[in-house]
Every structure is written in structure tokens, then in C-alpha cells.
């Protein structure tokens, strides 16, 4: 597969528990990648994310995502560029 | 030694009064100076308007005229307030509120906690216990339904919270449930806590208020149970909510605890470090709860009547097997770790344990100590041993605070008073709002939360404003406080207000798709009131306005609804994007005030007390 886009994914909270790793790099053969594409591949790599983190191709309501530590996203169509980092985390931030 | 004294009891509630289901329809007012106790009727309209917990406590404090008195004087009153849901099968409902004027802020303070004290307290047959006056000598107050008595406490004075509670259980029985103060409360450390079953009503110094009244502990027990409006529907609803509370909506709290915020907040540049100079901390990995568990062991626990089970306890590496683990939350981890530049997990655990023993709020302790560390660094305070990153210095400072010994006497006053004392521009970076030290949410990187901090009735507070939820979502740009953010801040404050008055744990939030609708259903099956979600939003507005009214009577001015200048004049050192201007914040505060129905400056219209069903003056 010719890799055109690489996206780093960092896990925090319950998604880190479920994935069993802190981070992973995903490679895509397409030049444009949507956040939903990343979630699909994550589910293939880490089926345990189905347990309360990912469902129906997107995040469970108890989880959220952020791009590069800046923008939180809720739209599965959000485009991601090569080299960007997607943070997948528990949504609740109560202390 | 003081011998046991039985309080004189005056009945003021008519015997034929039928309170609403879920309530006893009265509060117990105990004058510690005279020994006279009374049951005072609470009209159903008051209960419906203020619910319980924080709301009812605010009403009671206003009724007692507490806003204008010194909170550490005998004239001050404090209320231990239960709620209509206490004693029901609804998960997380075993909570009570301690409401008083804060000795730290001189504004309204409501600190909440979960324990068997809430259930036993309500079983005494009242919806709240209000203390006024002051005992002549150190005493234990025992409320055994109608029997109120004072026992001598000289032998308990000086004991740490847990030891005092164990001694009380042996002496008076474990069927009493106790709320106790530690040495910090006795010495009126302005951010002393009230402890019960190892948990604390933590913020704002309610332990100092109890200590000023010469009360080491309150024990409660009883057999009075409230009736429920629709017991079958209540049981069904409770089962449904409990079932949902075991799912993904609360998995983070159950499986990891709030401490798991640490790494995420650090990644997002929102972890206050070195007295809010930075939003990231280089040594954070050593404080990851996974590392804590690997080093010393880990156990889980839960509050009474809770299905979530968010408590995570970590053992000190050097501790014996018989020592209980240290309860670790995000807030004590942040305040006694990164905020003070500490990355030694053993030190943070020891510091947390010491705060619990002394009865000291960990957030205010960490905030005040980190502020002092920066003052030392800048040459404003001559305590050369107190430096960022020095674990031994942190532990020494906590001990000094608990004893009000030497420099601890200054530190026990909190960061605002310490800045007043030191001068030299230190107020610029004293990390508080209204005198209450800021919790672990960097406001420049979370600007809806910045608004929540600024307008908070008890000061900088993450429990009365849940605006961090908004900042960590796509709904706003967390680096740009705009008018669009303001309704979100109000919405989360309203939800917190109703939760704190019902009382329910905020960790249930995501269990509900429409919290106000669910809360209305809970009230209907317990009280029989046909309550709508809209009525509960009105109730939240009423309670927030009542707190504002208390603060106005206590001397509030619009200038208080702001942040220290550091947050308005400097970007975060490690994140230039995290920058908030005074103008942005002021505009948001003005809009907040207008949306609350107040003047743009935050004043409540004349005559509002009547509309709120409150006494028109003190």
C-alpha cells in the first residue's frame, strides 16, 4: 500500500484503557482522510474500543476527540491532514 | 471537665403539620451558647423554591441574617442541610451540604459531601441542622432525634480527623454518624474542612467555622423516615438510573477516577503548574495514576448509596499493609503536585494524607503554598526553604499550616490575605477569586471556565460552574471568550445548582440526556410535586440570585467578579495562544449578569428579596 497520509492518534482516559496503548500511528493510502476513517481503522486495530468508546462508526457519547490539542470535533467528516494528531479521550473532565 | 449537658428543647412545629413527602418540614436550630434547641417549621413553598442542600442552606443563612456577621464569631450561623432525595434508593443521593459564610472569602460558602452522616442526619427528623452561637468549651454535639446534648471534647481536641472519629465511635457508639474537624479547624485555618467517613466538606473553610464554635464533632442518629409520594415509581426510577450509572457514561470515574485528567489536561495545556505560570508540567508522567498503582498498590471504594464508585486509593510505597490508602482525586494531585512543581508521587500522596489528617482543603493548601513559593522566588517572602519542587518543603508547610505555627500562621490565611500582607505586587499572581484558591483548570486555556470562575458566588470553583465541559467540546473555541460562550456557562451553573440542592453527584451528568427533565421526574416521585424542567431552571435562577443577594449583603462589589491580573495581562508562559484580556472577561461578565436578570454590573434590583421569598433585610 502506498502511504499518502499518516495520522497519529493519542488515547486518554477510558479509550487508553480499552486500546491498551498510549498512542498509535495510522497509515492511509488516500490523500484525504476524514475523522470517521480514523475511527473505522481504530476499531479494526483495537476491537475493545467497541466497549463504550466507539459505536456506529463514531465516538460514543462518553468520548470526544480533539485535533492537535486545539480544536474539539464532533463531525465525522472533519478532514485530517498528514502529520496531524487526533486525541481520543473520555468526554467528562470533572475533577 | 465539662460534663454532659442536655439541651433545652422547644417545639415550634405544630404536631398536626403534614410536610410534603421527602421532607420533615422543619429544621433543627441549636443555639450553642444557650443550649436551647428548636424545631422550626419550613413551609412547603420554601421547600419547593429552594429544594434542599445548597439552595435551602442559602435560604436559611439569609433567614438567620448571617451575611453581615464575622463568620468566625458566635453570631455566625452554619447549616448542615439534607435534601428530599436523601434516604431514597436513588443512586448518589446520600449527600449533605454545609452552608455558612466563608472565613476565607467572606461570601456565601456551600461545601458538599457524601456519607452516612446525610442519611443519619435526616433520620433525626429534620431537613437541616442550623447552629448558632458558640459553646463555652470544646464540645461534641450529639443529636439523637429530639435529644440534643453536649459532651466534653477536651480529650479529643488536637486529634486528627480519622482518630477523632474512631474515638467518638467507641465512646458514643457507631450508630451515630459523625462530622468532625481536625487540628486545622480547631485553629481556624481559613480553609479547614469538615471530615466524615474519610471524606471532606472541603472548600471555603467550614471547618474553621465549626472550630470557632468550639465544636469538635457533631454526631447524628435517628429513626425518622420520610414517606415518598410514589414508592413504586421511585424504586423503578432508581433502578433505571442505577443501571445507566453502571455504563459508559461513568466508566472514567469508576475505572480510572478523576486523577486520569492529569495527563489529558497536561496535553491540552490546561494543567496549572508552578502557581499558574505554566499549563504543562514536565514531570507529569511520574504522577500518572497508573504509575501510582504500580508503585504502591491501588484499591477502589465508593460513597454510601452510590453505584459509580469513583474513589481510588493509592498506597504509599513505604507504608505498612494496615495503613489505608490515600484517596487521590485530580484536584489534590494537581494542587500538591504540578502547582507546587512536585513530581514525586510519594510526596504528593504524603501531602494529601497529611491534609486529610489535619482537615485542610488540598486545593487551597496547594494554591497558597505555590503562591508563597513564587513570592520566595521573587524575593517578596523570606522563607528560603520554600521553593518549587521541594517535597520536604511542601510537607513542612502543610504541617505548619495545620498548627498555625510560624510561617504557617500566615499561610493559614490563604493566598489573598497573604498577598495583602506581602504587597510588592504579589496580588497580581495570587491565584484566587473572591479569596478562594483556583482549582486545576487553567482559565486562559479554558475561557468559558474563566467566566465561571469570575462570577462564582463562592469564588473560583469547579463544582458550582461546570463550564469546563463546554471548553472541552466543539461548542466553543476555548481560547476565545465570546458572547456565544455565556449562555453555556449559565446552563452548566444552573445544572450544578439544581444538583447541589437535590443533592446528586455531578458524575451522574452524562447518565441523563435531559438533566432537568430527569430531575423533575425524581422530584415528582419523591415529593409528589408536578415539577417541570422549566420550573427547575427557574429554581436554579432563584438560588443563584439568593446567593448573590447574600454576597451583596456581605459587601460584594462588581470588581470581585474577575480574575487576578496574571490571567488578564499575561499569556501562559508555555502557550502564547492562551491569552485572555480584561475587556473580554468584563464583557462576558456583563452579559452573564444581564442574562441572569440583574443589572449589567451584577446588582439585583431593589425588592428582589421579596420576589425570592426572602427576608427583605438583615
XYZ file of C-alpha atoms in Angstrom:
713
model
C 0.000 0.000 0.000
C 1.356 3.375 -0.936
C 1.036 5.512 2.147
C -0.142 9.016 1.427
C -1.450 10.121 4.818
C -0.220 9.328 8.300
C -2.280 10.321 11.337
C -1.119 9.942 14.900
C -3.686 9.009 17.495
C -3.239 9.562 21.227
C -5.549 7.936 23.747
C -6.569 9.382 27.124
C -8.851 8.119 29.846
C -11.074 5.135 29.107
C -10.033 4.905 25.430
C -6.441 4.391 26.618
C -7.647 1.627 28.921
C -9.546 -0.058 26.131
C -6.817 0.318 23.496
C -4.099 -0.778 25.888
C -1.641 1.684 24.334
C -0.922 5.390 24.713
C -0.658 6.143 21.014
C -0.630 4.666 17.575
C 0.208 5.862 14.087
C -2.259 5.029 11.331
C -1.393 4.999 7.646
C -3.845 5.598 4.818
C -3.469 5.116 1.087
C -5.566 8.154 0.327
C -4.536 11.773 0.298
C -7.608 12.934 2.188
C -8.743 11.344 5.421
C -11.838 12.084 7.462
C -12.028 11.617 11.215
C -14.536 8.819 10.633
C -11.938 6.959 8.542
C -9.588 7.100 11.512
C -12.285 5.766 13.827
C -13.002 2.876 11.439
C -9.381 1.877 11.356
C -9.060 2.254 15.117
C -11.934 -0.132 15.598
C -10.223 -2.672 13.346
C -6.969 -2.345 15.248
C -8.498 -2.154 18.708
C -11.851 -4.005 18.780
C -12.059 -3.402 22.535
C -12.837 0.244 21.779
C -16.318 -1.017 20.935
C -16.766 -1.290 24.693
C -18.086 2.193 25.461
C -15.762 4.241 23.217
C -16.735 3.757 19.582
C -20.081 2.776 18.127
C -21.690 3.033 14.687
C -18.539 4.425 13.144
C -18.136 7.290 15.540
C -17.474 8.127 19.161
C -19.767 7.020 21.934
C -21.345 9.959 23.799
C -18.961 9.374 26.692
C -15.952 10.146 24.494
C -14.756 13.071 22.438
C -11.939 13.940 20.061
C -9.566 16.803 19.508
C -7.181 17.692 16.721
C -3.604 18.608 17.642
C -4.609 19.586 21.163
C -6.552 22.578 19.824
C -9.943 22.004 18.250
C -12.543 19.609 19.576
C -14.538 17.944 16.838
C -17.908 16.236 16.602
C -18.295 15.985 12.840
C -17.176 12.602 11.454
C -16.391 14.318 8.156
C -13.758 16.559 9.705
C -10.736 16.327 7.369
C -7.371 15.388 8.804
C -4.063 16.153 7.115
C -0.911 14.112 7.070
C 1.012 14.665 10.276
C -1.941 15.748 12.368
C -2.671 14.172 15.721
C -6.102 13.046 16.804
C -6.676 12.846 20.545
C -9.369 10.372 21.589
C -10.474 10.822 25.163
C -13.181 10.466 27.764
C -15.517 13.421 27.420
C -16.084 14.080 31.094
C -13.480 16.321 32.690
C -14.887 16.676 36.192
C -12.333 16.898 38.934
C -14.004 18.825 82.536
C -17.361 19.696 81.012
C -19.982 17.151 81.934
C -22.703 16.110 79.573
C -25.298 18.846 79.086
C -28.713 18.205 77.657
C -30.098 20.991 75.521
C -33.437 22.514 76.360
C -35.905 21.663 73.629
C -38.631 23.957 72.388
C -41.173 22.572 69.974
C -42.339 25.108 67.454
C -43.716 22.798 64.782
C -47.399 22.003 65.179
C -47.922 18.268 65.723
C -50.558 18.083 63.014
C -48.333 19.580 60.325
C -48.060 17.261 57.327
C -44.877 18.066 55.377
C -44.505 17.223 51.703
C -43.268 13.685 51.041
C -39.464 13.576 51.052
C -39.287 16.210 53.762
C -39.766 16.524 57.509
C -40.957 20.099 57.078
C -38.710 21.613 59.707
C -35.147 22.371 60.641
C -33.436 21.937 63.970
C -31.969 25.185 65.265
C -29.425 24.752 68.045
C -28.097 27.710 69.955
C -24.685 26.553 71.172
C -24.403 29.485 73.571
C -27.673 28.871 75.429
C -28.133 25.168 74.830
C -31.640 25.733 73.521
C -32.755 23.734 70.511
C -35.890 24.294 68.488
C -37.605 22.619 65.583
C -38.647 25.398 63.240
C -41.257 24.848 60.564
C -40.337 25.096 56.899
C -43.314 25.911 54.731
C -43.858 23.717 51.660
C -43.439 26.770 49.431
C -39.947 27.358 50.835
C -39.020 23.731 50.256
C -40.278 23.803 46.689
C -38.496 27.092 45.968
C -35.138 26.072 47.464
C -35.313 22.221 47.371
C -32.588 21.346 49.887
C -28.792 21.195 50.126
C -27.131 24.302 48.824
C -30.399 26.069 47.916
C -32.181 25.544 51.208
C -28.974 26.314 53.085
C -28.690 29.669 51.343
C -32.279 30.461 52.304
C -31.620 29.505 55.934
C -28.458 31.606 56.134
C -30.311 34.618 54.778
C -33.145 33.997 57.214
C -30.627 33.882 60.050
C -29.129 37.197 58.952
C -25.668 35.661 58.537
C -24.427 37.803 55.680
C -23.310 40.744 57.781
C -21.563 38.975 60.657
C -17.994 37.765 61.098
C -18.105 34.085 60.049
C -15.818 33.150 62.934
C -17.887 34.949 65.561
C -20.516 33.455 67.814
C -23.124 35.440 65.893
C -22.425 33.440 62.746
C -24.691 30.576 61.808
C -23.964 27.468 59.806
C -26.327 24.919 58.368
C -25.968 21.192 57.742
C -28.608 20.662 55.107
C -30.112 17.461 53.757
C -32.393 17.119 50.761
C -35.591 15.495 49.551
C -33.687 12.642 47.904
C -31.603 11.658 50.953
C -32.688 8.248 52.176
C -34.266 7.337 48.863
C -32.943 4.483 46.693
C -31.711 6.999 44.090
C -28.001 6.498 43.490
C -25.552 9.113 44.865
C -28.265 10.799 46.938
C -26.606 10.304 50.360
C -25.249 13.821 50.398
C -25.446 16.887 52.565
C -24.365 20.490 52.270
C -22.587 22.595 54.856
C -23.557 26.203 54.266
C -22.080 29.197 56.039
C -20.384 32.470 55.386
C -16.828 31.599 54.415
C -13.972 32.837 56.600
C -11.782 32.641 53.509
C -13.953 34.735 51.177
C -16.451 36.458 53.485
C -19.047 35.356 50.954
C -21.537 32.503 50.841
C -19.946 29.084 51.073
C -21.544 25.730 50.468
C -19.419 22.638 50.642
C -20.958 19.282 49.875
C -20.027 15.760 50.787
C -21.306 12.211 50.731
C -21.526 9.945 53.720
C -23.736 8.151 56.159
C -23.934 11.474 58.008
C -26.505 12.646 55.451
C -28.771 9.633 55.965
C -28.445 9.590 59.751
C -28.852 13.369 59.912
C -32.106 13.290 58.003
C -33.297 10.444 60.221
C -33.117 12.799 63.194
C -36.368 14.141 61.809
C -35.326 17.440 60.263
C -34.327 18.789 56.863
C -31.415 20.782 58.240
C -29.484 21.419 61.417
C -28.629 25.071 61.979
C -26.001 26.002 64.524
C -25.805 29.467 66.039
C -23.782 30.781 68.950
C -20.683 29.181 70.368
C -20.052 26.536 73.011
C -18.255 27.828 76.076
C -15.732 24.978 75.962
C -14.719 22.362 73.408
C -17.677 20.083 72.931
C -19.161 17.260 70.920
C -22.726 17.911 69.815
C -24.928 14.823 69.726
C -28.301 14.981 68.014
C -30.308 11.893 68.840
C -33.676 12.800 67.306
C -35.315 15.092 69.854
C -32.495 14.628 72.319
C -29.729 17.193 71.799
C -26.789 17.110 74.149
C -23.259 18.414 74.524
C -20.390 16.204 75.633
C -16.969 17.435 76.669
C -14.329 17.342 73.933
C -11.134 18.402 75.699
C -9.749 14.869 75.261
C -10.487 14.981 71.533
C -9.050 18.437 70.907
C -5.882 18.119 68.879
C -6.711 14.732 67.397
C -6.632 14.266 63.652
C -9.918 13.713 61.827
C -9.820 9.926 61.495
C -8.585 9.303 65.045
C -11.239 11.599 66.472
C -13.945 9.806 64.531
C -12.722 6.392 65.739
C -12.634 7.645 69.340
C -16.153 9.049 69.037
C -17.487 5.775 67.664
C -16.009 3.903 70.621
C -17.256 6.466 73.128
C -20.792 7.153 71.929
C -21.494 4.316 69.511
C -21.015 3.675 65.846
C -24.727 4.077 65.195
C -24.118 7.788 65.486
C -22.572 9.194 62.300
C -20.030 11.914 62.878
C -18.765 15.030 61.153
C -15.507 16.153 62.732
C -12.835 18.785 62.409
C -9.102 18.243 62.649
C -6.429 20.425 64.232
C -6.753 22.915 61.361
C -10.402 23.553 62.139
C -9.614 23.978 65.826
C -7.056 26.622 64.925
C -9.421 28.264 62.463
C -7.261 27.777 59.417
C -9.384 29.647 56.904
C -9.606 26.675 54.577
C -10.182 23.955 57.164
C -12.542 21.126 56.232
C -15.199 19.076 57.958
C -14.478 15.363 57.694
C -16.771 12.342 57.878
C -16.073 8.749 56.923
C -12.795 9.936 55.421
C -14.485 12.360 53.065
C -14.475 16.112 53.451
C -16.784 19.060 53.019
C -13.728 20.701 51.677
C -13.840 24.178 50.275
C -14.220 27.577 51.876
C -13.316 26.874 55.491
C -16.460 25.385 57.033
C -14.145 23.518 59.437
C -12.903 26.836 60.787
C -16.483 27.993 61.364
C -17.221 24.855 63.382
C -13.918 25.225 65.244
C -14.763 28.826 66.111
C -17.925 27.486 67.689
C -15.822 25.162 69.869
C -17.452 22.106 68.320
C -15.033 19.254 67.572
C -17.705 16.988 66.157
C -21.378 16.521 65.513
C -22.911 13.087 65.907
C -26.351 12.332 64.482
C -28.696 9.375 64.619
C -32.394 8.745 64.455
C -35.208 6.598 63.199
C -37.432 9.137 61.455
C -38.028 8.263 57.834
C -39.815 10.363 55.280
C -42.649 8.973 53.261
C -42.364 9.008 49.467
C -45.072 10.191 47.145
C -44.944 7.177 44.837
C -42.697 4.476 46.303
C -43.186 2.036 43.425
C -42.342 4.653 40.789
C -39.391 5.830 42.882
C -37.989 2.309 43.082
C -38.452 1.818 39.333
C -36.762 5.127 38.506
C -33.934 4.432 40.933
C -33.266 1.065 39.294
C -33.208 2.634 35.834
C -30.754 5.350 36.844
C -28.573 2.900 38.755
C -28.455 0.649 35.716
C -27.386 3.531 33.474
C -24.856 4.665 36.071
C -23.008 1.379 35.608
C -22.445 2.022 31.912
C -20.022 4.011 29.744
C -21.299 7.391 30.982
C -19.446 6.921 34.263
C -16.748 4.448 33.205
C -13.980 7.030 33.511
C -14.770 7.738 37.147
C -15.277 4.099 38.028
C -12.286 2.638 36.219
C -9.745 5.428 36.480
C -11.009 8.166 38.771
C -10.700 11.889 38.244
C -6.913 11.597 38.531
C -6.858 10.479 34.919
C -7.494 14.130 33.989
C -3.864 14.864 34.753
C -2.248 13.602 31.559
C -5.036 14.917 29.357
C -5.039 18.388 30.879
C -1.276 18.474 30.507
C -1.574 17.544 26.822
C -4.153 20.291 26.312
C -2.011 22.895 28.081
C -4.649 23.330 30.776
C -2.800 21.822 33.761
C -1.888 24.676 36.131
C 1.759 24.341 37.099
C 4.120 26.353 39.283
C 1.431 28.686 40.566
C -0.328 29.029 37.213
C 2.801 30.185 35.429
C 2.566 27.273 33.010
C -0.097 24.997 31.594
C 2.112 21.948 31.237
C 4.377 20.155 33.684
C 7.499 18.286 32.663
C 7.296 15.745 35.471
C 3.668 14.824 34.968
C 4.278 11.224 33.856
C 5.533 10.311 37.336
C 2.145 11.289 38.757
C 0.072 9.252 36.313
C -2.320 7.172 38.428
C -1.201 4.079 36.512
C 2.307 4.716 37.838
C 0.953 5.352 41.348
C -0.797 1.982 41.252
C 2.305 0.172 40.042
C 4.445 1.717 42.766
C 2.311 1.177 45.829
C -0.937 -0.607 45.110
C -4.397 0.557 44.334
C -7.880 -0.036 45.694
C -11.319 1.261 44.846
C -14.050 2.431 47.129
C -17.397 4.134 46.945
C -19.525 6.634 48.779
C -22.561 5.450 50.697
C -25.509 4.698 48.404
C -23.513 5.181 45.207
C -23.289 2.867 42.207
C -20.484 4.754 40.442
C -17.608 4.025 42.799
C -15.197 6.795 41.772
C -12.909 6.630 44.796
C -9.398 5.450 44.013
C -6.963 4.912 46.847
C -3.233 4.521 46.361
C -0.804 3.133 48.889
C 2.392 4.829 49.860
C 5.320 2.678 48.796
C 6.779 2.699 52.303
C 3.512 2.256 54.183
C 2.537 -0.790 56.170
C -0.248 -3.061 54.972
C -2.524 -1.852 57.737
C -2.499 1.787 56.642
C -5.407 2.762 54.455
C -4.585 4.046 51.020
C -4.621 7.721 50.191
C -7.692 8.968 48.342
C -6.480 10.583 45.148
C -8.539 12.931 43.028
C -7.407 15.138 40.194
C -7.634 18.188 42.425
C -5.312 17.054 45.207
C -2.952 15.541 42.656
C -2.711 18.800 40.694
C -2.626 21.140 43.715
C 0.034 19.277 45.677
C 1.930 18.185 42.569
C 2.370 20.339 39.438
C 1.058 23.504 41.072
C 3.928 23.309 43.565
C 6.349 21.915 40.987
C 6.390 18.496 42.676
C 6.783 15.345 40.577
C 7.495 12.898 43.404
C 4.393 10.755 43.761
C 5.305 9.654 47.294
C 5.436 13.287 48.389
C 2.085 14.085 46.778
C 0.464 11.099 48.497
C 2.010 12.013 51.831
C 0.900 15.621 51.437
C -2.644 14.528 50.572
C -2.779 12.240 53.576
C -1.475 14.986 55.860
C -4.102 17.433 54.597
C -6.808 14.847 55.302
C -5.465 14.219 58.802
C -5.250 17.903 59.664
C -8.544 18.702 57.969
C -7.227 21.109 55.330
C -8.600 21.763 51.842
C -5.977 20.432 49.451
C -6.751 22.960 46.697
C -6.375 25.996 48.938
C -3.356 24.477 50.670
C -1.609 23.825 47.351
C -2.700 27.184 45.947
C -1.469 29.145 48.928
C 1.819 27.250 49.183
C 2.548 27.560 45.462
C 1.813 31.279 45.672
C 4.221 31.555 48.606
C 6.842 29.630 46.600
C 6.613 32.183 43.813
C 6.806 35.015 46.340
C 10.005 33.463 47.697
C 11.354 33.152 44.165
C 10.644 36.846 43.570
C 12.190 37.935 46.847
C 8.898 39.013 48.389
C 8.875 36.420 51.164
C 11.828 35.447 53.329
C 11.344 31.691 53.557
C 14.320 30.425 51.558
C 13.447 26.786 52.217
C 10.069 27.092 50.460
C 10.886 26.525 46.816
C 9.118 24.965 43.836
C 9.794 21.280 43.501
C 10.973 20.727 47.074
C 8.858 17.927 48.505
C 10.178 18.263 52.043
C 9.280 21.958 51.977
C 5.732 21.161 50.860
C 5.238 18.693 53.711
C 6.769 21.094 56.211
C 4.494 23.913 55.050
C 1.370 21.769 55.406
C 2.308 20.841 58.964
C 2.993 24.467 59.843
C -0.388 25.478 58.402
C -2.228 22.818 60.397
C -0.603 24.084 63.596
C -0.619 27.766 62.585
C 2.994 27.607 63.599
C 5.437 30.292 62.452
C 5.006 30.979 58.743
C 2.099 28.558 58.855
C 0.086 31.226 60.611
C 0.335 33.430 57.512
C -0.204 30.582 55.092
C -3.297 29.513 57.039
C -4.920 32.771 55.982
C -4.963 31.866 52.277
C -3.345 33.488 49.256
C -5.429 36.680 49.177
C -4.636 37.690 52.741
C -1.013 36.645 52.285
C -0.780 38.900 49.220
C -2.336 41.770 51.189
C 0.295 41.248 53.846
C 3.257 40.938 51.493
C 2.374 43.655 48.992
C 5.036 44.187 46.348
C 2.597 43.495 43.549
C 2.007 39.946 44.728
C -1.781 40.342 44.356
C -1.113 40.190 40.612
C -0.383 36.474 40.827
C -2.261 35.359 43.950
C -4.331 32.502 42.477
C -7.822 33.130 43.807
C -11.219 34.607 43.025
C -13.002 36.271 45.946
C -10.330 34.698 48.144
C -10.965 31.065 47.141
C -7.938 29.425 45.550
C -8.430 28.280 41.976
C -8.885 24.619 41.139
C -6.986 22.768 38.430
C -8.391 24.359 35.306
C -6.100 26.929 33.644
C -8.554 29.723 32.808
C -6.567 31.168 29.904
C -6.772 27.801 28.165
C -10.411 27.288 29.211
C -12.079 30.628 28.830
C -15.702 29.637 29.404
C -14.418 28.274 32.696
C -12.701 31.611 33.281
C -16.138 33.223 33.223
C -17.481 30.539 35.555
C -14.655 31.249 37.997
C -15.175 35.015 37.858
C -18.897 35.016 38.588
C -18.893 32.115 41.062
C -20.715 33.034 44.257
C -18.189 31.209 46.424
C -15.191 32.163 44.293
C -13.088 30.179 41.840
C -14.831 26.903 41.755
C -15.184 23.856 39.525
C -18.144 22.412 41.383
C -20.509 25.337 41.076
C -19.576 26.020 37.452
C -19.269 23.102 35.082
C -18.129 25.280 32.192
C -15.081 23.100 31.636
C -17.446 20.692 29.891
C -18.137 23.392 27.327
C -14.484 24.261 26.824
C -13.660 20.643 26.138
C -16.224 20.391 23.376
C -16.751 21.684 19.861
C -19.343 24.197 21.109
C -16.816 26.970 21.745
C -13.262 27.966 20.990
C -11.709 27.523 24.399
C -9.122 30.193 23.633
C -11.670 32.874 22.767
C -14.268 34.011 25.284
C -17.141 35.390 23.194
C -20.795 36.273 23.867
C -21.726 32.841 22.492
C -19.973 31.209 25.450
C -22.033 32.961 28.107
C -25.322 31.005 27.870
C -23.311 27.792 28.128
C -21.734 28.993 31.355
C -25.186 29.783 32.737
C -26.566 26.435 31.615
C -23.867 24.462 33.404
C -24.142 26.637 36.513
C -27.901 26.078 36.583
C -27.457 22.322 36.320
C -24.865 22.358 39.104
C -27.174 24.468 41.265
C -30.045 22.006 40.981
C -27.702 19.037 41.501
C -26.304 20.675 44.638
C -29.776 21.266 46.006
C -31.398 17.902 45.247
C -28.472 16.703 46.068
C -26.952 14.394 43.407
C -23.395 13.630 42.387
C -22.242 15.549 39.328
C -20.555 12.449 37.987
C -24.048 11.296 37.019
C -24.297 14.134 34.469
C -23.828 12.083 31.347
C -26.272 9.462 32.524
C -29.089 11.899 31.704
C -29.994 13.027 28.207
C -32.049 15.893 29.687
C -30.930 16.504 33.242
C -33.653 18.979 34.204
C -36.380 16.649 32.918
C -34.881 13.731 34.823
C -34.556 15.844 37.961
C -38.209 16.829 37.636
C -39.169 13.142 37.462
C -37.113 12.396 40.569
C -38.810 15.198 42.472
C -42.247 14.127 41.348
C -41.916 10.549 42.581
C -40.372 11.630 45.873
C -42.374 14.758 46.742
C -45.494 14.445 44.617
C -44.909 17.878 43.108
C -45.794 18.202 39.462
C -42.487 19.844 38.608
C -41.387 20.710 35.088
C -37.883 21.125 33.726
C -38.683 24.818 33.215
C -39.618 25.207 36.875
C -36.296 23.711 37.896
C -34.416 26.151 35.678
C -36.366 28.946 37.412
C -35.415 27.358 40.738
C -31.748 27.425 39.736
C -32.051 31.101 38.845
C -33.723 31.794 42.182
C -30.992 30.026 44.151
C -28.180 31.714 42.219
C -29.884 35.060 42.847
C -30.307 34.262 46.542
C -26.569 33.561 46.766
C -25.893 36.849 45.007
C -28.193 38.617 47.459
C -26.264 37.086 50.358
C -22.998 38.281 48.859
C -24.342 41.793 48.243
C -25.419 41.993 51.875
C -21.961 40.729 52.836
C -20.279 43.557 50.933
C -19.876 42.262 47.368
C -18.775 44.735 44.696
C -18.647 44.224 40.906
C -14.826 44.311 40.924
C -14.832 40.911 42.637
C -16.237 39.175 39.573
C -12.923 38.966 37.809
C -9.635 37.074 37.781
C -6.220 38.015 39.140
C -4.316 40.249 36.728
C -1.878 37.471 35.794
C -4.663 35.824 33.829
C -5.715 39.049 32.121
C -2.346 40.590 31.333
C -0.006 37.689 30.573
C -0.324 34.752 28.198
C 0.623 31.381 29.610
C 4.418 31.131 29.546
C 4.284 27.915 27.539
C 1.303 28.660 25.320
C 1.034 32.059 23.633
C -2.415 31.172 22.317
C -3.723 31.019 25.887
C -4.368 34.702 26.345
C -7.415 36.388 27.875
C -7.996 40.142 28.084
C -9.733 42.040 30.856
C -12.088 43.539 28.294
C -13.130 40.098 27.005
C -13.834 38.888 30.517
C -15.663 42.049 31.583
C -17.901 41.914 28.518
C -18.756 38.300 29.234
C -19.463 39.048 32.906
C -21.783 41.903 31.956
C -23.696 39.704 29.548
C -23.868 36.973 32.176
C -25.384 39.465 34.641
C -27.964 40.673 32.151
C -28.989 37.135 31.232
C -29.414 36.423 34.945
C -31.844 39.339 35.118
C -29.522 41.574 37.107
C -28.015 44.922 36.177
C -25.028 44.755 33.836
C -22.797 45.413 36.850
C -24.358 42.498 38.700
C -26.658 44.227 41.147
C -30.000 42.711 41.948
C -32.991 45.024 41.539
C -34.438 46.560 44.694
C -37.245 44.436 46.019
C -35.734 41.211 44.726
C -35.684 39.712 48.207
C -39.465 39.732 48.304
C -39.650 38.085 44.912
C -37.239 35.421 46.118
C -39.352 34.809 49.211
C -36.510 36.026 51.417
C -36.350 38.399 54.371
C -36.021 41.910 52.944
C -33.109 42.848 55.170
C -30.812 41.507 57.839
